[in-house]
Coordinates of C-alpha atoms and ligand atoms in Angstrom, one line a residue:
X1 CA -28.6 -35.6 -24.4
X2 CA -29.2 -33.6 -21.3
X3 CA -28.6 -29.8 -21.7
X4 CA -25.3 -28.5 -20.4
X5 CA -23.6 -25.2 -19.8
X6 CA -19.9 -24.1 -19.9
X7 CA -17.9 -23.2 -16.8
X8 CA -14.3 -22.7 -15.8
X9 CA -12.9 -24.7 -12.8
X10 CA -9.7 -24.5 -10.8
X11 CA -8.0 -27.1 -8.6
X12 CA -6.2 -24.2 -6.8
X13 CA -3.0 -25.0 -8.7
X14 CA -2.4 -21.8 -10.8
X15 CA -3.9 -19.5 -13.4
X16 CA -2.4 -21.6 -16.2
X17 CA -4.2 -24.7 -15.0
X18 CA -7.8 -23.2 -15.2
X19 CA -10.0 -25.6 -17.1
X20 CA -13.0 -25.0 -19.3
X21 CA -15.7 -27.7 -19.0
X22 CA -19.3 -28.5 -19.0
X23 CA -21.9 -29.1 -16.3
X24 CA -25.5 -30.3 -16.5
X25 CA -28.2 -27.6 -16.4
X26 CA -29.7 -27.3 -13.0
X27 CA -32.9 -29.2 -12.3
X28 CA -36.0 -27.9 -10.4
X29 CA -35.4 -24.9 -8.2
X30 CA -36.0 -25.0 -4.4
X31 CA -38.3 -22.4 -2.8
X32 CA -36.4 -19.1 -2.5
X33 CA -33.9 -20.0 -5.4
X34 CA -33.4 -18.3 -8.8
X35 CA -31.5 -19.5 -11.9
X36 CA -29.3 -16.7 -13.3
X37 CA -27.8 -16.5 -16.8
X38 CA -24.5 -14.9 -16.1
X39 CA -23.5 -12.1 -18.4
X40 CA -20.3 -10.5 -17.0
X41 CA -17.8 -11.4 -14.3
X42 CA -15.3 -9.1 -12.8
X43 CA -12.0 -10.2 -11.3
X44 CA -10.6 -9.4 -7.9
X45 CA -7.1 -9.9 -6.6
X46 CA -8.6 -12.5 -4.3
X47 CA -9.5 -14.6 -7.3
X48 CA -5.9 -14.8 -8.4
X49 CA -4.9 -15.9 -4.9
X50 CA -7.7 -18.6 -4.7
X51 CA -6.8 -20.0 -8.1
X52 CA -3.1 -20.0 -7.1
X53 CA -3.8 -21.8 -3.8
X54 CA -2.6 -18.8 -1.8
X55 CA -5.9 -17.7 -0.2
X56 CA -5.1 -19.1 3.3
X57 CA -5.2 -16.2 5.7
X58 CA -8.8 -16.8 6.9
X59 CA -8.3 -19.6 9.4
X60 CA -11.9 -20.8 9.5
X61 CA -11.8 -21.6 5.8
X62 CA -10.3 -24.8 4.4
X63 CA -9.2 -25.4 0.8
X64 CA -11.6 -27.4 -1.3
X65 CA -10.2 -29.4 -4.1
X66 CA -12.0 -28.1 -7.2
X67 CA -14.3 -25.2 -7.7
X68 CA -15.7 -22.6 -10.1
X69 CA -13.7 -19.4 -9.3
X70 CA -14.8 -15.7 -8.9
X71 CA -17.5 -14.0 -6.9
X72 CA -18.7 -10.9 -8.8
X73 CA -21.2 -11.1 -11.5
X74 CA -24.0 -9.3 -13.3
X75 CA -26.7 -11.5 -14.8
X76 CA -30.4 -11.9 -15.6
X77 CA -32.9 -14.1 -13.9
X78 CA -34.2 -16.9 -16.2
X79 CA -36.4 -18.6 -13.6
X80 CA -37.4 -17.7 -10.1
X81 CA -38.9 -19.3 -7.0
X82 CA -37.9 -16.2 -4.9
X83 CA -40.3 -13.5 -3.9
X84 CA -37.5 -10.9 -4.3
X85 CA -37.0 -11.4 -8.1
X86 CA -38.9 -12.2 -11.3
X87 CA -37.8 -13.6 -14.6
X88 CA -36.0 -10.9 -16.6
X89 CA -34.7 -9.0 -13.6
X90 CA -31.0 -7.9 -13.9
X91 CA -29.1 -8.8 -10.7
X92 CA -25.7 -8.6 -9.1
X93 CA -24.2 -11.2 -6.6
X94 CA -23.2 -10.3 -3.1
X95 CA -19.9 -11.7 -2.0
X96 CA -20.7 -13.5 1.3
X97 CA -24.1 -14.9 0.4
X98 CA -25.4 -14.8 4.0
X99 CA -24.1 -11.4 5.0
X100 CA -27.3 -9.4 4.8
X101 CA -27.0 -6.8 7.6
X102 CA -24.7 -5.4 10.2
X103 CA -21.2 -6.7 11.1
X104 CA -19.8 -9.7 9.3
X105 CA -19.8 -12.9 11.4
X106 CA -17.2 -15.6 11.1
X107 CA -20.0 -18.0 9.9
X108 CA -20.7 -15.6 6.9
X109 CA -17.2 -16.4 5.6
X110 CA -18.4 -19.9 4.8
X111 CA -20.7 -18.4 2.2
X112 CA -18.1 -16.6 0.2
X113 CA -18.6 -17.1 -3.6
X114 CA -15.6 -18.4 -5.5
X115 CA -14.2 -19.9 -2.3
X116 CA -15.2 -21.7 -0.2
X117 CA -18.5 -21.9 -2.3
X118 CA -18.3 -22.5 -6.0
X119 CA -18.4 -19.2 -7.8
X120 CA -19.7 -17.5 -10.9
X121 CA -17.3 -18.0 -13.8
X122 CA -20.0 -20.0 -15.6
X123 CA -22.8 -19.5 -18.0
X124 CA -25.5 -20.3 -15.4
X125 CA -25.7 -20.6 -11.6
X126 CA -28.4 -21.1 -9.1
X127 CA -28.5 -18.6 -6.2
X128 CA -30.6 -18.1 -3.1
X129 CA -32.6 -14.9 -4.0
X130 CA -31.3 -13.5 -0.7
X131 CA -27.8 -13.4 -2.1
X132 CA -28.5 -11.0 -4.9
X133 CA -29.3 -7.3 -5.4
X134 CA -31.0 -5.5 -8.2
X135 CA -28.7 -4.2 -10.9
X136 CA -28.9 -0.4 -11.6
X137 CA -30.6 0.3 -15.0
X138 CA -28.0 3.0 -15.9
X139 CA -25.0 0.6 -15.8
X140 CA -24.0 -2.0 -18.4
X141 CA -23.5 -5.6 -17.3
X142 CA -19.7 -5.1 -17.5
X143 CA -19.7 -1.9 -15.3
X144 CA -22.2 -3.3 -12.8
X145 CA -20.2 -6.6 -12.4
X146 CA -17.3 -4.7 -10.9
X147 CA -19.3 -3.6 -7.8
X148 CA -19.8 -6.5 -5.3
X149 CA -16.3 -6.8 -3.8
X150 CA -14.2 -3.7 -4.9
X151 CA -16.8 -1.0 -4.6
X152 CA -18.6 -2.4 -1.5
X153 CA -15.2 -2.7 0.2
X154 CA -14.3 0.8 -0.7
X155 CA -17.7 2.0 0.5
X156 CA -17.3 0.3 3.9
X157 CA -13.7 1.5 4.2
X158 CA -15.1 5.0 4.2
X159 CA -18.4 4.5 5.9
X160 CA -18.0 1.6 8.3
X161 CA -18.5 3.8 11.4
X162 CA -21.4 5.8 9.8
X163 CA -24.8 4.2 10.5
X164 CA -26.8 2.9 7.5
X165 CA -28.3 5.9 5.6
X166 CA -25.9 8.4 7.2
X167 CA -23.0 8.0 4.8
X168 CA -20.2 10.6 4.4
X169 CA -21.2 13.2 1.8
X170 CA -19.8 16.7 2.2
X171 CA -20.3 17.6 -1.5
X172 CA -22.8 20.3 -0.6
X173 CA -21.0 21.5 2.5
X174 CA -19.7 25.1 2.5
X175 CA -16.9 24.1 5.0
X176 CA -13.7 24.7 3.2
X177 CA -11.8 22.0 5.2
X178 CA -13.0 18.8 3.6
X179 CA -11.8 15.3 4.8
X180 CA -9.0 13.7 2.8
X181 CA -8.9 10.1 1.5
X182 CA -5.6 8.4 0.6
X183 CA -5.8 5.4 -1.7
X184 CA -2.8 3.2 -2.4
X185 CA -2.4 2.0 -6.1
X186 CA -4.9 2.1 -8.9
X187 CA -6.5 -1.3 -8.6
X188 CA -10.2 -2.1 -8.2
X189 CA -10.7 -1.1 -4.5
X190 CA -8.6 2.1 -4.8
X191 CA -10.2 3.4 -8.0
X192 CA -13.7 2.7 -6.6
X193 CA -12.7 4.6 -3.4
X194 CA -11.4 7.5 -5.5
X195 CA -14.7 7.7 -7.4
X196 CA -16.8 7.5 -4.2
X197 CA -14.7 10.1 -2.5
X198 CA -14.8 12.5 -5.4
X199 CA -18.6 12.2 -5.6
X200 CA -18.8 12.7 -1.8
X201 CA -16.8 15.9 -2.0
X202 CA -13.6 14.6 -0.2
X203 CA -10.1 15.6 -1.1
X204 CA -8.2 12.8 -2.6
X205 CA -4.6 11.5 -2.8
X206 CA -3.6 8.5 -5.0
X207 CA -0.3 6.6 -5.0
X208 CA 0.8 4.4 -7.9
X209 CA 3.9 2.8 -9.4
X210 CA 3.0 4.3 -12.7
X211 CA 3.0 8.0 -13.8
X212 CA 0.7 7.0 -16.7
X213 CA -1.9 5.6 -14.3
X214 CA -1.5 8.7 -12.0
X215 CA -2.1 11.0 -15.0
X216 CA -5.3 9.0 -15.8
X217 CA -6.5 9.2 -12.1
X218 CA -6.2 13.0 -12.4
X219 CA -7.5 13.5 -15.9
X220 CA -10.4 10.9 -15.9
X221 CA -11.3 10.8 -12.2
X222 CA -10.2 14.2 -10.8
X223 CA -7.7 12.9 -8.3
X224 CA -6.4 15.8 -6.2
X225 CA -2.8 14.9 -5.4
X226 CA -0.8 12.0 -7.0
X227 CA 2.4 10.4 -5.9
X228 CA 4.5 7.7 -7.6
X229 CA 5.4 5.3 -4.8
X230 CA 8.2 3.7 -6.9
X231 CA 10.1 6.9 -7.6
X232 CA 9.0 8.7 -4.3
X233 CA 9.3 5.9 -1.8
X234 CA 8.9 8.3 1.1
X235 CA 5.4 9.1 -0.2
X236 CA 4.1 9.7 3.3
X237 CA 6.0 13.0 3.2
X238 CA 4.1 14.0 0.1
X239 CA 0.8 13.2 1.8
X240 CA 1.7 15.4 4.8
X241 CA 2.7 18.2 2.4
X242 CA -0.5 17.9 0.4
X243 CA -2.6 18.2 3.6
X244 CA -0.6 21.1 5.1
X245 CA 0.8 18.8 7.7
X246 CA -2.5 17.5 8.9
X247 CA -2.4 14.0 7.3
X248 CA -5.1 12.0 5.5
X249 CA -8.4 11.4 7.5
X250 CA -9.0 8.0 5.9
X251 CA -6.4 5.7 4.4
X252 CA -7.1 2.6 2.3
X253 CA -4.3 0.3 3.5
X254 CA -4.0 -2.1 0.5
X255 CA -0.3 -2.4 0.6
X256 CA 0.2 -4.0 4.0
X257 CA 3.6 -5.0 5.2
X258 CA 5.6 -2.3 3.4
X259 CA 3.0 0.5 3.6
X260 CA 1.4 0.4 7.0
X261 CA 4.3 2.1 8.8
X262 CA 4.0 4.9 6.2
X263 CA 0.3 5.1 6.7
X264 CA 0.8 5.6 10.4
X265 CA 3.2 8.5 9.6
X266 CA 0.7 10.3 7.4
X267 CA -2.7 9.6 9.0
X268 CA -4.5 12.6 10.5
X269 CA -4.9 12.8 14.2
X270 CA -8.0 10.8 15.0
X271 CA -8.0 9.2 11.5
X272 CA -9.1 5.8 10.2
X273 CA -6.8 3.3 8.6
X274 CA -8.9 0.7 6.9
X275 CA -6.9 -2.5 6.6
X276 CA -8.0 -4.0 3.3
X277 CA -5.1 -5.9 1.7
X278 CA -1.5 -6.9 1.6
X279 CA -0.1 -6.4 -1.9
X280 CA 3.4 -5.6 -0.5
X281 CA 3.3 -8.7 1.7
X282 CA 1.6 -10.2 4.7
X283 CA 4.4 -10.1 7.3
X284 CA 6.2 -7.1 8.7
X285 CA 9.9 -6.8 8.2
X286 CA 12.3 -7.0 11.1
X287 CA 14.3 -4.0 10.0
X288 CA 13.9 -0.5 11.6
X289 CA 11.7 0.9 8.8
X290 CA 9.2 -2.0 8.4
X291 CA 9.0 -3.3 12.0
X292 CA 5.8 -2.0 13.6
X293 CA 5.0 -1.2 17.2
X294 CA 1.2 -0.9 16.6
X295 CA 0.3 0.0 20.2
X296 CA 2.3 3.2 20.2
X297 CA 1.7 4.0 16.5
X298 CA -2.1 3.8 17.0
X299 CA -2.0 5.7 20.3
X300 CA 0.2 8.7 19.3
X301 CA -2.2 10.0 16.7
X302 CA -5.4 8.5 18.2
X303 CA -5.7 6.2 15.2
X304 CA -8.5 3.7 14.5
X305 CA -7.2 0.7 12.7
X306 CA -10.1 -1.4 11.3
X307 CA -9.9 -4.7 9.4
X308 CA -12.3 -4.6 6.5
X309 CA -14.2 -7.6 5.1
X310 CA -16.4 -6.4 2.3
X311 CA -19.9 -5.4 3.6
X312 CA -23.5 -6.5 4.0
X313 CA -26.2 -6.5 1.4
X314 CA -27.9 -3.5 3.1
X315 CA -24.8 -1.4 2.7
X316 CA -24.4 -2.6 -0.9
X317 CA -27.9 -1.3 -1.7
X318 CA -27.2 2.0 0.1
X319 CA -24.1 2.3 -2.1
X320 CA -26.0 1.6 -5.2
X321 CA -28.4 4.4 -4.4
X322 CA -25.4 6.7 -3.9
X323 CA -23.9 5.6 -7.3
X324 CA -27.2 6.2 -9.1
X325 CA -27.7 9.6 -7.4
X326 CA -24.2 10.7 -8.4
X327 CA -24.2 9.0 -11.8
X328 CA -20.9 7.1 -11.0
X329 CA -19.7 4.8 -13.8
X330 CA -17.2 2.2 -12.6
X331 CA -13.9 2.1 -14.5
X332 CA -13.5 -1.1 -16.7
X333 CA -9.9 -1.3 -17.7
X334 CA -10.3 -4.2 -20.1
X335 CA -12.9 -6.7 -21.1
X336 CA -12.0 -10.3 -22.1
X337 CA -14.2 -12.9 -23.7
X338 CA -15.3 -16.0 -21.8
X339 CA -12.8 -18.1 -23.7
X340 CA -10.0 -15.7 -22.8
X341 CA -10.5 -16.1 -19.0
X342 CA -6.9 -17.3 -18.4
X343 CA -5.6 -14.1 -20.1
X344 CA -7.8 -12.0 -17.9
X345 CA -6.4 -13.6 -14.7
X346 CA -2.9 -13.1 -15.9
X347 CA -3.6 -9.5 -16.7
X348 CA -4.7 -8.8 -13.1
X349 CA -1.9 -10.9 -11.7
X350 CA 0.6 -8.8 -13.5
X351 CA -1.0 -5.5 -12.3
X352 CA -1.5 -4.2 -15.8
X353 CA -5.0 -2.8 -15.1
X354 CA -6.4 0.6 -13.8
X355 CA -9.7 -0.1 -12.0
X356 CA -11.4 -3.4 -13.0
X357 CA -11.0 -6.3 -15.4
X358 CA -14.1 -8.0 -16.7
X359 CA -14.9 -11.3 -18.5
X360 CA -17.9 -11.0 -20.8
X361 CA -19.7 -14.4 -20.4
X362 CA -22.8 -13.9 -22.5
X363 CA -25.1 -11.2 -24.0
Ligands
NAP401 N1 -10.7 -7.0 2.8 C1 -11.6 -7.0 1.8 O1 -12.8 -7.1 1.9 C2 -10.9 -6.9 0.5 C3 -11.7 -6.6 -0.7 C4 -11.1 -6.4 -1.9 C5 -9.7 -6.5 -2.0 N2 -8.9 -6.8 -0.9 C6 -7.5 -6.8 -0.9 O2 -7.1 -5.5 -1.3 C7 -6.0 -5.5 -2.1 C8 -6.3 -4.8 -3.4 O3 -7.3 -5.5 -4.1 P1 -7.8 -5.2 -5.5 O4 -8.8 -6.2 -5.9 O5 -8.1 -3.7 -5.6 O6 -6.4 -5.4 -6.3 P2 -6.0 -5.1 -7.7 O7 -7.1 -4.5 -8.5 O8 -5.3 -6.2 -8.3 O9 -5.0 -3.8 -7.5 C9 -3.6 -4.0 -7.5 C10 -3.0 -2.6 -7.5 O10 -2.5 -2.3 -6.2 C11 -1.2 -1.6 -6.4 N3 -0.1 -2.2 -5.7 C12 0.6 -3.3 -6.0 N4 1.5 -3.5 -5.1 C13 1.5 -2.5 -4.2 C14 2.3 -2.1 -3.1 N5 3.4 -2.8 -2.8 N6 1.9 -1.0 -2.5 C15 0.9 -0.2 -2.9 N7 0.1 -0.6 -3.9 C16 0.4 -1.7 -4.6 C17 -0.9 -1.6 -7.9 O11 -1.3 -0.3 -8.4 P3 -0.4 0.5 -9.3 O12 -0.3 -0.3 -10.6 O13 -1.2 1.8 -9.6 O14 0.9 0.7 -8.6 C18 -1.8 -2.7 -8.4 O15 -2.2 -2.5 -9.8 C19 -5.6 -7.0 -2.3 O16 -4.7 -7.3 -1.3 C20 -6.9 -7.7 -2.0 O17 -6.7 -9.0 -1.5 C21 -9.5 -7.0 0.3

């Protein structure tokens, strides 16, 4: 019988309907391709949306009927026809497989792993060698698998306007007034942002719905100021107070509809709001508090509002150098076995995690 490997597939009809199945081992590789044995996969909020059939805000992408979900993996090359990698090399996937340099193009979105391309929640996958980066030696497979979407998006949300090689790092500066980063929640992007900001010497503010998670952000990761957005709904006031009325220089806008107005009220003059996600909804309310007049809001404090879509391979590699130099260890909240993949999706869907959730595929 021909050799097979195991994989999970989705018909975009819900986490509960994920199916474990088998696929034939790939045949001969094309020039430039590699076969990767996948060891660890990390989950992103996007994966929950894809599997649930809710990932519909990128108009150029159409829903396919069945696919292997997930985009972020760490693995090892088992055979190579790429000049970039050899058998035995540890590697990480990049999210949009064709996004190598510079600004993302609409055409790059067609190469997103785990939608619209089939993804990585499988024991093996063939990649173009161009769509991978070398895995840092000091990180475990589980830790490293968390980096492609969450950490790269966090890196770009801080450094998007800094040229390659000139990333923000004031850790050695004697200037007493350091920039402040505000992250919303304690999910994958926010925790990576907090870790990067701390290593780069920035002041940090974290919001969360959980006092326990905030205590962890302070104790384990050295967060500067923490605010519970559930018990202190006017958290923008706490941000202004913590910054002596100046506001945060960079805000990770992961909340969306119910948080953007607040971000405009606590951004520093000339600051950057990186629009990353929409966990509180995709559409503004029509009431006084949630209705936005973006033109005036952006203008009154000279704000830059920038939509973020992950980042290119060259910035991922830049970030990996920074991580290694600073010894940053990504935060893995919980690791599930390959057989427990459905439980891992449900865990992220229900917001139980702090940082990242990982599925261990193989050793
Ligand atoms: N544009 C991009 O390239 C890109 C890349 C990655 C992610 N994203 C988007 O960014 C968002 C975060 O992604 P993720 O993977 O980090 O998600 P995640 O790990 O699932 O993080 C979710 C966390 O966000 C917090 N949260 C939930 N509802 C919130 C609300 N109404 N206001 C503020 N915070 C809230 C919660 O933190 P607490 O439990 O601490 O309250 C929750 O645990 C998602 O919308 C995702 O689609 C975009």
